[in-house]
PDB file of C-alpha atoms in Angstrom:
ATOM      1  CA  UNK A   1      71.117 109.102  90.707  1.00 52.00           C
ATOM      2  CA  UNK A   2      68.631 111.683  91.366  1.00 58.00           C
ATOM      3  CA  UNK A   3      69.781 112.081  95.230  1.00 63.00           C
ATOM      4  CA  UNK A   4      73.140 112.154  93.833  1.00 59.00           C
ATOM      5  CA  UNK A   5      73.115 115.213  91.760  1.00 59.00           C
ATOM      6  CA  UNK A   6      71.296 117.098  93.853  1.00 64.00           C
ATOM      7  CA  UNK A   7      73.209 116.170  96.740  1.00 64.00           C
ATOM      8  CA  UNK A   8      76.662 117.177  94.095  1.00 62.00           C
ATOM      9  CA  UNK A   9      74.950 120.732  93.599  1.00 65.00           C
ATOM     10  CA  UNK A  10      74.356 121.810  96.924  1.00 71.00           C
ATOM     11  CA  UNK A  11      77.606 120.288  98.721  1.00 75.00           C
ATOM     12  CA  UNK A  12      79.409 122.062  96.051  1.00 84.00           C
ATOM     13  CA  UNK A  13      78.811 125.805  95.222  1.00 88.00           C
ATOM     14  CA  UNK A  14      81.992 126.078  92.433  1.00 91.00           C
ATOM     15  CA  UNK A  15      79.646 123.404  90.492  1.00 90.00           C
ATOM     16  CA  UNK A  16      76.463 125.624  90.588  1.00 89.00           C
ATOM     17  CA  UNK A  17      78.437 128.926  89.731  1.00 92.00           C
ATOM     18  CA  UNK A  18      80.001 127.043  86.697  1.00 92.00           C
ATOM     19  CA  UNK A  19      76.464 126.143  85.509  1.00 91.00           C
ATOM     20  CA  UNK A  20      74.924 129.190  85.850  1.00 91.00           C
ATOM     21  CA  UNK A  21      77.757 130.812  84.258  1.00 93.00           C
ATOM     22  CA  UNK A  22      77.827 128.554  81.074  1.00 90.00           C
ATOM     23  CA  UNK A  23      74.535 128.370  80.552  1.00 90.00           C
ATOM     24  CA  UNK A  24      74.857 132.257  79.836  1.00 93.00           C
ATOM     25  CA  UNK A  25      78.337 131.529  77.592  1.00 92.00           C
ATOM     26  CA  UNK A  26      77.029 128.754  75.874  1.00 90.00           C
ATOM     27  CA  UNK A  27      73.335 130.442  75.252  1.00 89.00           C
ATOM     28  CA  UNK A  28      75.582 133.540  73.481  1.00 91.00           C
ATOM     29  CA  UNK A  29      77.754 131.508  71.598  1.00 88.00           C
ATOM     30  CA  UNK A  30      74.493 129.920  70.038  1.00 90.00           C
ATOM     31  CA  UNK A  31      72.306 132.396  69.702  1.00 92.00           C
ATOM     32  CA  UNK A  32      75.375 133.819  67.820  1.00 92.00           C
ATOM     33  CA  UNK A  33      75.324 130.962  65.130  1.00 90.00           C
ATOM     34  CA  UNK A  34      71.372 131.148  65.060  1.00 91.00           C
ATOM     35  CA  UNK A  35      71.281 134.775  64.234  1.00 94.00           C
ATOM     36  CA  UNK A  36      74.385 135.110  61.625  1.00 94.00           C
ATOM     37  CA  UNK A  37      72.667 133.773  58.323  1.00 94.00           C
ATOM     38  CA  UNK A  38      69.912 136.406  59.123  1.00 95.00           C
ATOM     39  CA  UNK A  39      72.357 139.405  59.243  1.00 96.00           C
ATOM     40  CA  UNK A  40      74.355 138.291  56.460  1.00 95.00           C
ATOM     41  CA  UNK A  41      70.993 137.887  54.233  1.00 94.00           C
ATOM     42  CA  UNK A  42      69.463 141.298  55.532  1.00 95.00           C
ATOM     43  CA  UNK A  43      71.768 143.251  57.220  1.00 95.00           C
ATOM     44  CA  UNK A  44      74.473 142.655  54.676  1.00 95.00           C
ATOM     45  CA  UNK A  45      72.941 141.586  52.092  1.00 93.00           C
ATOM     46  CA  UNK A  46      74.627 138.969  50.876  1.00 94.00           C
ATOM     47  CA  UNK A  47      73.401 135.251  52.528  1.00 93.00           C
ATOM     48  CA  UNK A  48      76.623 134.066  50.032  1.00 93.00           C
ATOM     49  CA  UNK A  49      78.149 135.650  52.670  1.00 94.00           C
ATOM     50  CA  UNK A  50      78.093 133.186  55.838  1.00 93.00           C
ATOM     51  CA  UNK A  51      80.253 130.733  54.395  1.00 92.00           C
ATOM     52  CA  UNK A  52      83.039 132.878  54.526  1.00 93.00           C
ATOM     53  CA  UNK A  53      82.545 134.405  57.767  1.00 93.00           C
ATOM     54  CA  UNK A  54      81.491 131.605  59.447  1.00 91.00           C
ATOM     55  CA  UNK A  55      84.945 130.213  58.443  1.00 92.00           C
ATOM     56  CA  UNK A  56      87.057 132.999  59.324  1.00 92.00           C
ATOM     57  CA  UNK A  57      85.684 133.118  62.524  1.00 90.00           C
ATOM     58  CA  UNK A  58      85.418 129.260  63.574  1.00 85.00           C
ATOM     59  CA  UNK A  59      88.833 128.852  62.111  1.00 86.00           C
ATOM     60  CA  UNK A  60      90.061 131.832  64.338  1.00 85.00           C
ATOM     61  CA  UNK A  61      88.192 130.431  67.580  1.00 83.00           C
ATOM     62  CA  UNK A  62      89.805 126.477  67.221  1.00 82.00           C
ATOM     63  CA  UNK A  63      93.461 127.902  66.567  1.00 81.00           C
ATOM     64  CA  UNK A  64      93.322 130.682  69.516  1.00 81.00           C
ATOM     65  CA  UNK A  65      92.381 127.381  71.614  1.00 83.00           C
ATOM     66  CA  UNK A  66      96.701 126.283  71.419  1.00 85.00           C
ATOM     67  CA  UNK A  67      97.459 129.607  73.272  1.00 89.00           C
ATOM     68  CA  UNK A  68      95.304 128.964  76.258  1.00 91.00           C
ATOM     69  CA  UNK A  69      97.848 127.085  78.306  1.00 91.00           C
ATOM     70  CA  UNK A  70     100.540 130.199  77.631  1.00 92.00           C
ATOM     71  CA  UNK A  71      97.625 132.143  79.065  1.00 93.00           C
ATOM     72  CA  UNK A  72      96.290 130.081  81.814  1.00 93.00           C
ATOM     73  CA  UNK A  73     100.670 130.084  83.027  1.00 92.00           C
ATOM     74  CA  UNK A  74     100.417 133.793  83.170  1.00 94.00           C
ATOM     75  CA  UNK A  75      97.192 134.758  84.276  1.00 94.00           C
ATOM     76  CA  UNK A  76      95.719 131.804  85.543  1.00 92.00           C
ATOM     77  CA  UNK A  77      92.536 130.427  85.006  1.00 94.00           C
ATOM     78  CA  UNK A  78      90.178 132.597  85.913  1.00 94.00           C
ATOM     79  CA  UNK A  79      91.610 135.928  85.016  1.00 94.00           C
ATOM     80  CA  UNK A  80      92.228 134.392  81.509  1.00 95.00           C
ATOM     81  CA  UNK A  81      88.856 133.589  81.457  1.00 95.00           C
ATOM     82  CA  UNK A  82      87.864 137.153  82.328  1.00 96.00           C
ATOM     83  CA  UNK A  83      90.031 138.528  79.860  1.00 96.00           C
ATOM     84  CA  UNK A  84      88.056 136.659  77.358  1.00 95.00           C
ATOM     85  CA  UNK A  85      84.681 137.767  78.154  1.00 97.00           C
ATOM     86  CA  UNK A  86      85.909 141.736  78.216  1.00 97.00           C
ATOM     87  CA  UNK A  87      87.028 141.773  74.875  1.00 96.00           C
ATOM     88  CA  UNK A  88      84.220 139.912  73.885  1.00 96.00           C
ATOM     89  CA  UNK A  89      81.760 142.123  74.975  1.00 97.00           C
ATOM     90  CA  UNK A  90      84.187 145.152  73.784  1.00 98.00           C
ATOM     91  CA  UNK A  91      84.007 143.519  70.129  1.00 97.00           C
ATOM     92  CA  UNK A  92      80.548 142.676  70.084  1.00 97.00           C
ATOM     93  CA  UNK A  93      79.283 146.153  71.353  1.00 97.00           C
ATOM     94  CA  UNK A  94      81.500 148.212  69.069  1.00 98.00           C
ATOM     95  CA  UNK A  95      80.888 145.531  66.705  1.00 97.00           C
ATOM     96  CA  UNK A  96      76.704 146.514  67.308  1.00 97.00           C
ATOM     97  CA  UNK A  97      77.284 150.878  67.202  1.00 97.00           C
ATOM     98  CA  UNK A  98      79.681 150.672  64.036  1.00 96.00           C
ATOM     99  CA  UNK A  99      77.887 150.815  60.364  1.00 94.00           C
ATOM    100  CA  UNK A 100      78.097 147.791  59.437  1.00 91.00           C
ATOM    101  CA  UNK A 101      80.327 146.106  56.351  1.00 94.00           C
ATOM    102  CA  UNK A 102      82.067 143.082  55.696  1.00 94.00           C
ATOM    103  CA  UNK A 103      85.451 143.883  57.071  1.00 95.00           C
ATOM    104  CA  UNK A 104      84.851 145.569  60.049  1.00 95.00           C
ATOM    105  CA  UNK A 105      81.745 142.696  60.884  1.00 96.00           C
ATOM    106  CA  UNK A 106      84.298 139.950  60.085  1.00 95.00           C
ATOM    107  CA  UNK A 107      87.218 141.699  61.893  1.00 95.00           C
ATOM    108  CA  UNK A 108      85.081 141.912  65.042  1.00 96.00           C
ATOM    109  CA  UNK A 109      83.164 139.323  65.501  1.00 95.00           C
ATOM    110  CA  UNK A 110      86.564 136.841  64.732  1.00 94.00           C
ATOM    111  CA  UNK A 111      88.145 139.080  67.757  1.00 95.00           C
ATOM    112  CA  UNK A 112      84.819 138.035  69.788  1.00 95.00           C
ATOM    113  CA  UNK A 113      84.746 134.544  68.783  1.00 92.00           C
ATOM    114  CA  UNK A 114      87.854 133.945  69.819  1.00 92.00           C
ATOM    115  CA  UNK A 115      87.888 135.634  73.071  1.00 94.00           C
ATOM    116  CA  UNK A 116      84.497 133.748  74.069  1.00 92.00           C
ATOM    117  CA  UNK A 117      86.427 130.661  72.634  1.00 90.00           C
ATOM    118  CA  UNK A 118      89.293 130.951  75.211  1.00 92.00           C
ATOM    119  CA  UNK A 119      87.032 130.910  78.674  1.00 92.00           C
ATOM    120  CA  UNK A 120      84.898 128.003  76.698  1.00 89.00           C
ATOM    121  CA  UNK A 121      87.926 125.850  76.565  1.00 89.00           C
ATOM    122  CA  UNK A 122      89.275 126.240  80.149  1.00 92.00           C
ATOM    123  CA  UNK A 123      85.689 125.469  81.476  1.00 91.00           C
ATOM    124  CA  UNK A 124      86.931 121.647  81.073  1.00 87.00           C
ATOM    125  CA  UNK A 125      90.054 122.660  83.479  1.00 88.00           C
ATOM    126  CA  UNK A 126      87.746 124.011  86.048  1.00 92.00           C
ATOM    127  CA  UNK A 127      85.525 121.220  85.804  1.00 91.00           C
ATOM    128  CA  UNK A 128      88.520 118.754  87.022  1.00 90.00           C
ATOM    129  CA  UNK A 129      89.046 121.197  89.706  1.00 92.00           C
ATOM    130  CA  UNK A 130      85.395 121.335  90.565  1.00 92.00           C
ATOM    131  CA  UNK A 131      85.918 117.332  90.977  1.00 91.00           C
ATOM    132  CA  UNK A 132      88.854 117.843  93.224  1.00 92.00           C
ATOM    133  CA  UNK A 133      87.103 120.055  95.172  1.00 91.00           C
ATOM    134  CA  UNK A 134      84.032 117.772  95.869  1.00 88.00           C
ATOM    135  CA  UNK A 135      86.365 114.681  96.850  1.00 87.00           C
ATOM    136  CA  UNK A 136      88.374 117.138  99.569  1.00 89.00           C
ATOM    137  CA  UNK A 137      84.374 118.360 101.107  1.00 86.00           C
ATOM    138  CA  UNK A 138      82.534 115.281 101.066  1.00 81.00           C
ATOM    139  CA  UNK A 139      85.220 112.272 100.793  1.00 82.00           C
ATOM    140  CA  UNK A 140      83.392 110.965  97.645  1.00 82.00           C
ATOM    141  CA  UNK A 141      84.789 111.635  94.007  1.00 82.00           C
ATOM    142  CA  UNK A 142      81.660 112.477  92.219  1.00 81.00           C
ATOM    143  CA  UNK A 143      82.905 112.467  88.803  1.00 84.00           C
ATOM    144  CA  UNK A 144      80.195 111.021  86.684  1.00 84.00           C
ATOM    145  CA  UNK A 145      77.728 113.243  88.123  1.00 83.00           C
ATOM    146  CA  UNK A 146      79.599 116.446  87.848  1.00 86.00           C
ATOM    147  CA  UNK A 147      80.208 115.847  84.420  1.00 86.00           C
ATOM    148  CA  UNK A 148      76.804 114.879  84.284  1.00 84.00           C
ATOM    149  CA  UNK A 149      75.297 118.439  85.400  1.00 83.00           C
ATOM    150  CA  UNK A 150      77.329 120.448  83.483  1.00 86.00           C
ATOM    151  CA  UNK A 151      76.594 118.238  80.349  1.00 87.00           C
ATOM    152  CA  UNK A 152      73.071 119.142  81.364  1.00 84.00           C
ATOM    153  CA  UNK A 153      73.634 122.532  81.767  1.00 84.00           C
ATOM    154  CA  UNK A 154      74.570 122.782  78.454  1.00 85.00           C
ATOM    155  CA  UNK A 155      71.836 121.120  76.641  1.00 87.00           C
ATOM    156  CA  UNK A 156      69.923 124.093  78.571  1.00 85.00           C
ATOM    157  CA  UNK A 157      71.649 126.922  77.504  1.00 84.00           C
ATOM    158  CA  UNK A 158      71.371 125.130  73.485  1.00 85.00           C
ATOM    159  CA  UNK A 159      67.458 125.340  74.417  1.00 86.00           C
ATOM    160  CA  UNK A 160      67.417 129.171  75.960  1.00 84.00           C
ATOM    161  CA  UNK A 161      69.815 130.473  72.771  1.00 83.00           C
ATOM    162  CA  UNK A 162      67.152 128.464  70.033  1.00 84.00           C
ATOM    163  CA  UNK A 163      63.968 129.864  72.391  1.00 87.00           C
ATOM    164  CA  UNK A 164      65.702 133.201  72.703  1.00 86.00           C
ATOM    165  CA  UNK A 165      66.303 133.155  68.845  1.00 88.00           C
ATOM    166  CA  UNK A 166      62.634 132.132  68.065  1.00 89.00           C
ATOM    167  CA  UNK A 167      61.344 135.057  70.510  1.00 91.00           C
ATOM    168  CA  UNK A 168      63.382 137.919  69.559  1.00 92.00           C
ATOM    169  CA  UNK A 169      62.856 137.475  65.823  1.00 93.00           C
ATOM    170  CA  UNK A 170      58.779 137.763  66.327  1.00 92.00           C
ATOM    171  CA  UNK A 171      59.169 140.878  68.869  1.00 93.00           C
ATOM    172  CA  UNK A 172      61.464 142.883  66.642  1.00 93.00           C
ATOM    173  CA  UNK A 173      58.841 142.016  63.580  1.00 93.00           C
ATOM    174  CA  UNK A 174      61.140 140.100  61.615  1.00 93.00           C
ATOM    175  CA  UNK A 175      59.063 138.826  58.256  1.00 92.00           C
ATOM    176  CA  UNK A 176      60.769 135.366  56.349  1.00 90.00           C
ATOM    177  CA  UNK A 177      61.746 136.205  52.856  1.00 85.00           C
ATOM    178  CA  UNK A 178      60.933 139.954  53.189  1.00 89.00           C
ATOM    179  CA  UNK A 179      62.636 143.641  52.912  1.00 90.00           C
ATOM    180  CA  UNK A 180      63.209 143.797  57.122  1.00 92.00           C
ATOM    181  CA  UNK A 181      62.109 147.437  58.350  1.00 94.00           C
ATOM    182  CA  UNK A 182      64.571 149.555  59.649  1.00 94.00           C
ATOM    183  CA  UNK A 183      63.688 148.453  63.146  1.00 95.00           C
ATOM    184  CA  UNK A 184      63.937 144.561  62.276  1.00 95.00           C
ATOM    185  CA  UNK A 185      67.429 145.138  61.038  1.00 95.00           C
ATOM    186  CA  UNK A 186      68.235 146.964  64.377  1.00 96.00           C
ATOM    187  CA  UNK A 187      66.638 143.919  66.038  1.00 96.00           C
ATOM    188  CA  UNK A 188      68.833 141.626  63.984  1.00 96.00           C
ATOM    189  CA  UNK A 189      71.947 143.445  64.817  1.00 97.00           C
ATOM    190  CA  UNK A 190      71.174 143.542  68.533  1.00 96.00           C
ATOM    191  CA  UNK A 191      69.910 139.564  68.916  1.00 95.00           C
ATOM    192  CA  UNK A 192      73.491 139.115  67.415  1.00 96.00           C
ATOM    193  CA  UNK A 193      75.954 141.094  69.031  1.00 97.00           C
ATOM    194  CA  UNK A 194      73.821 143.314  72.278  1.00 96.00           C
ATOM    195  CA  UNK A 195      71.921 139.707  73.065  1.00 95.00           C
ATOM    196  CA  UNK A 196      75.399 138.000  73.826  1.00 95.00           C
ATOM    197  CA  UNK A 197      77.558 141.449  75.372  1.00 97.00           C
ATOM    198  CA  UNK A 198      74.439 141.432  77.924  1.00 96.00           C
ATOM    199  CA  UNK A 199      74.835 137.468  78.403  1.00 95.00           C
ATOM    200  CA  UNK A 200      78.617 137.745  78.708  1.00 96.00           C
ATOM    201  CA  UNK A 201      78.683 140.205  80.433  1.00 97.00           C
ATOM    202  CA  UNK A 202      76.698 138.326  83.095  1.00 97.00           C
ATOM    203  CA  UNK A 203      78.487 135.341  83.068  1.00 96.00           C
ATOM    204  CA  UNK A 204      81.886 137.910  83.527  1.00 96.00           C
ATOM    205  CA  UNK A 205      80.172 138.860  87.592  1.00 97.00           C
ATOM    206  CA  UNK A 206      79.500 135.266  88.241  1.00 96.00           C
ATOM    207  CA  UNK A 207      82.615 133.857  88.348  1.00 95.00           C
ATOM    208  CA  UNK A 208      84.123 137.164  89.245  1.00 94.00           C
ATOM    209  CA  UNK A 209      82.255 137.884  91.950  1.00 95.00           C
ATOM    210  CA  UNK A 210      81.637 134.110  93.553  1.00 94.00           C
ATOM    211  CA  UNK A 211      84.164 131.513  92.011  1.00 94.00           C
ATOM    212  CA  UNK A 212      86.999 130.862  94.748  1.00 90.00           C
ATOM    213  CA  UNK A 213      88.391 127.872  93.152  1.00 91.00           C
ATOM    214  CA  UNK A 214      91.940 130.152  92.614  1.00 89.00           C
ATOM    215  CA  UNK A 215      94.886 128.142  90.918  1.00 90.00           C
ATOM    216  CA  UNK A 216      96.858 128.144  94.898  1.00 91.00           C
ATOM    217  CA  UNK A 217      93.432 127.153  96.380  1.00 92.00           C
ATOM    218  CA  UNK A 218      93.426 123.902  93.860  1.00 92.00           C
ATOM    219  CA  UNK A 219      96.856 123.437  94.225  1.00 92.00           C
ATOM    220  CA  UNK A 220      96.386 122.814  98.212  1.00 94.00           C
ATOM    221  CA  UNK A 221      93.318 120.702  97.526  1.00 93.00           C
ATOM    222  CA  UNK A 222      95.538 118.410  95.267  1.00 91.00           C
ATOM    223  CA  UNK A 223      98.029 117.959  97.779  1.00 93.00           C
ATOM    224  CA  UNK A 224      95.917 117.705 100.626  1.00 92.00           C
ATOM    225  CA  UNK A 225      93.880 114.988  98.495  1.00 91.00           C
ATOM    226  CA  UNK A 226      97.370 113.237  98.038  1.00 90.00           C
ATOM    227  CA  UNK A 227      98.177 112.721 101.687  1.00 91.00           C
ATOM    228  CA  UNK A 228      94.452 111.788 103.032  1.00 87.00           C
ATOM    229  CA  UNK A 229      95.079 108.598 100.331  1.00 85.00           C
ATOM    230  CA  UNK A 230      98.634 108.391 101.907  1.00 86.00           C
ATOM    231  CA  UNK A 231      97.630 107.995 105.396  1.00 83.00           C
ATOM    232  CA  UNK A 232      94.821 105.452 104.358  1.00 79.00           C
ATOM    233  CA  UNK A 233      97.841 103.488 102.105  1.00 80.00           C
ATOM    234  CA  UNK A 234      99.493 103.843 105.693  1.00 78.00           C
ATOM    235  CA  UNK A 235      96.872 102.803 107.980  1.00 76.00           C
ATOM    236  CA  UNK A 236      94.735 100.781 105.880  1.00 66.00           C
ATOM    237  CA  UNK A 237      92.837 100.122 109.651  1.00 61.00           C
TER     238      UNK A 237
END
């Protein structure tokens, strides 16, 4: 099994960019969750709060997930996906320089939710093409073990967002069940909104700059797929 994954992550680069770049989505989108009660308690000042915005911006996140096939049609996969991140990382930074109030936090970080929420959901799609495009290099339809690294992947980016969390609250001098100083409530702000624009922002040049999986490019590994099992159906000599 071991030979098996690591021979699935270096015969097939899409696989290793689409780690790297979730463990940088999926760290934000945590480190997100981690770090709301904190700036609703302090930064707000109102814990009560979280309950509210939490579901005004979950809700938001799971309905924007129907439009993603309109927008995969028109765009295709990965510019949709790089729509997402930029208005993301738009939200979340003017989100971060803004005074901060109820609305305008709610307003934004819904916008930002569900633009990270739209790339998150089409990560599935590119796994199935990252499957494809394993069985058309090597011959061998490493499913199981695809799934199984990015499944992994995952699990890592939960532990980097919860260490990341953990850190950042003792460097900016965060104090439990205290008036924060001015600079702790900066530091909340920023592990909330600057933490995942950074993050995002990465994961936006990764599969930018190095995923080649286009929709045309899958499209021809599909078909090409479909007549190597023809001609074995043919000649099963």
């Amino acid at each position: 099994k071991t030979r098996d994954l690591r021979h699935a992550l270096t015969q097939n680069k899409p696989l290793g960019i689409l780690i790297l770049m979730s463990i940088f989505t999926i760290s934000a989108y945590n480190i997100k969750i981690a770090m709301l009660i904190y700036f609703c308690q302090y930064n707000l000042g109102d814990i009560k709060l979280m309950a509210f915005i939490n579901f005004v911006i979950i809700g938001g996140s799971v309905v924007s997930i129907s439009a993603i096939p309109k927008l995969v049609s028109i765009f295709g996969k990965k510019k949709t996906m790089l729509i997402g991140f930029a208005i993301s990382i738009a939200a979340d930074i003017v989100n971060y320089f803004i005074p901060s109030s109820p609305i305008s936090f709610t307003i934004l970080a819904t916008i930002a939710f569900v633009a990270i929420s739209i790339p998150n959901g089409i990560v599935w799609a590119l796994i199935s093409d990252i499957i494809d495009y394993g069985e058309w290099k090597t011959g061998k339809r490493a499913a199981g073990v695809t799934y199984a690294a990015f499944s992994f992947s995952r699990k890592l980016a939960q532990s980097i967002s919860g260490f990341a969390a953990g850190l950042g609250l003792s460097l900016i001098g965060y104090i439990p069940n205290s008036t924060q100083t001015s600079s702790a409530l900066a530091g909340i702000k920023g592990l909330l909104l600057m933490y995942p624009a950074i993050t995002i922002l990465l994961a936006a040049l990764i599969i930018g700059l190095f995923y080649e999986l286009t929709d045309d490019r899958c499209n021809q590994i599909v078909e090409e797929l479909a007549q190597r099992k023809l001609a074995i159906l043919n000649n099963p000599n």
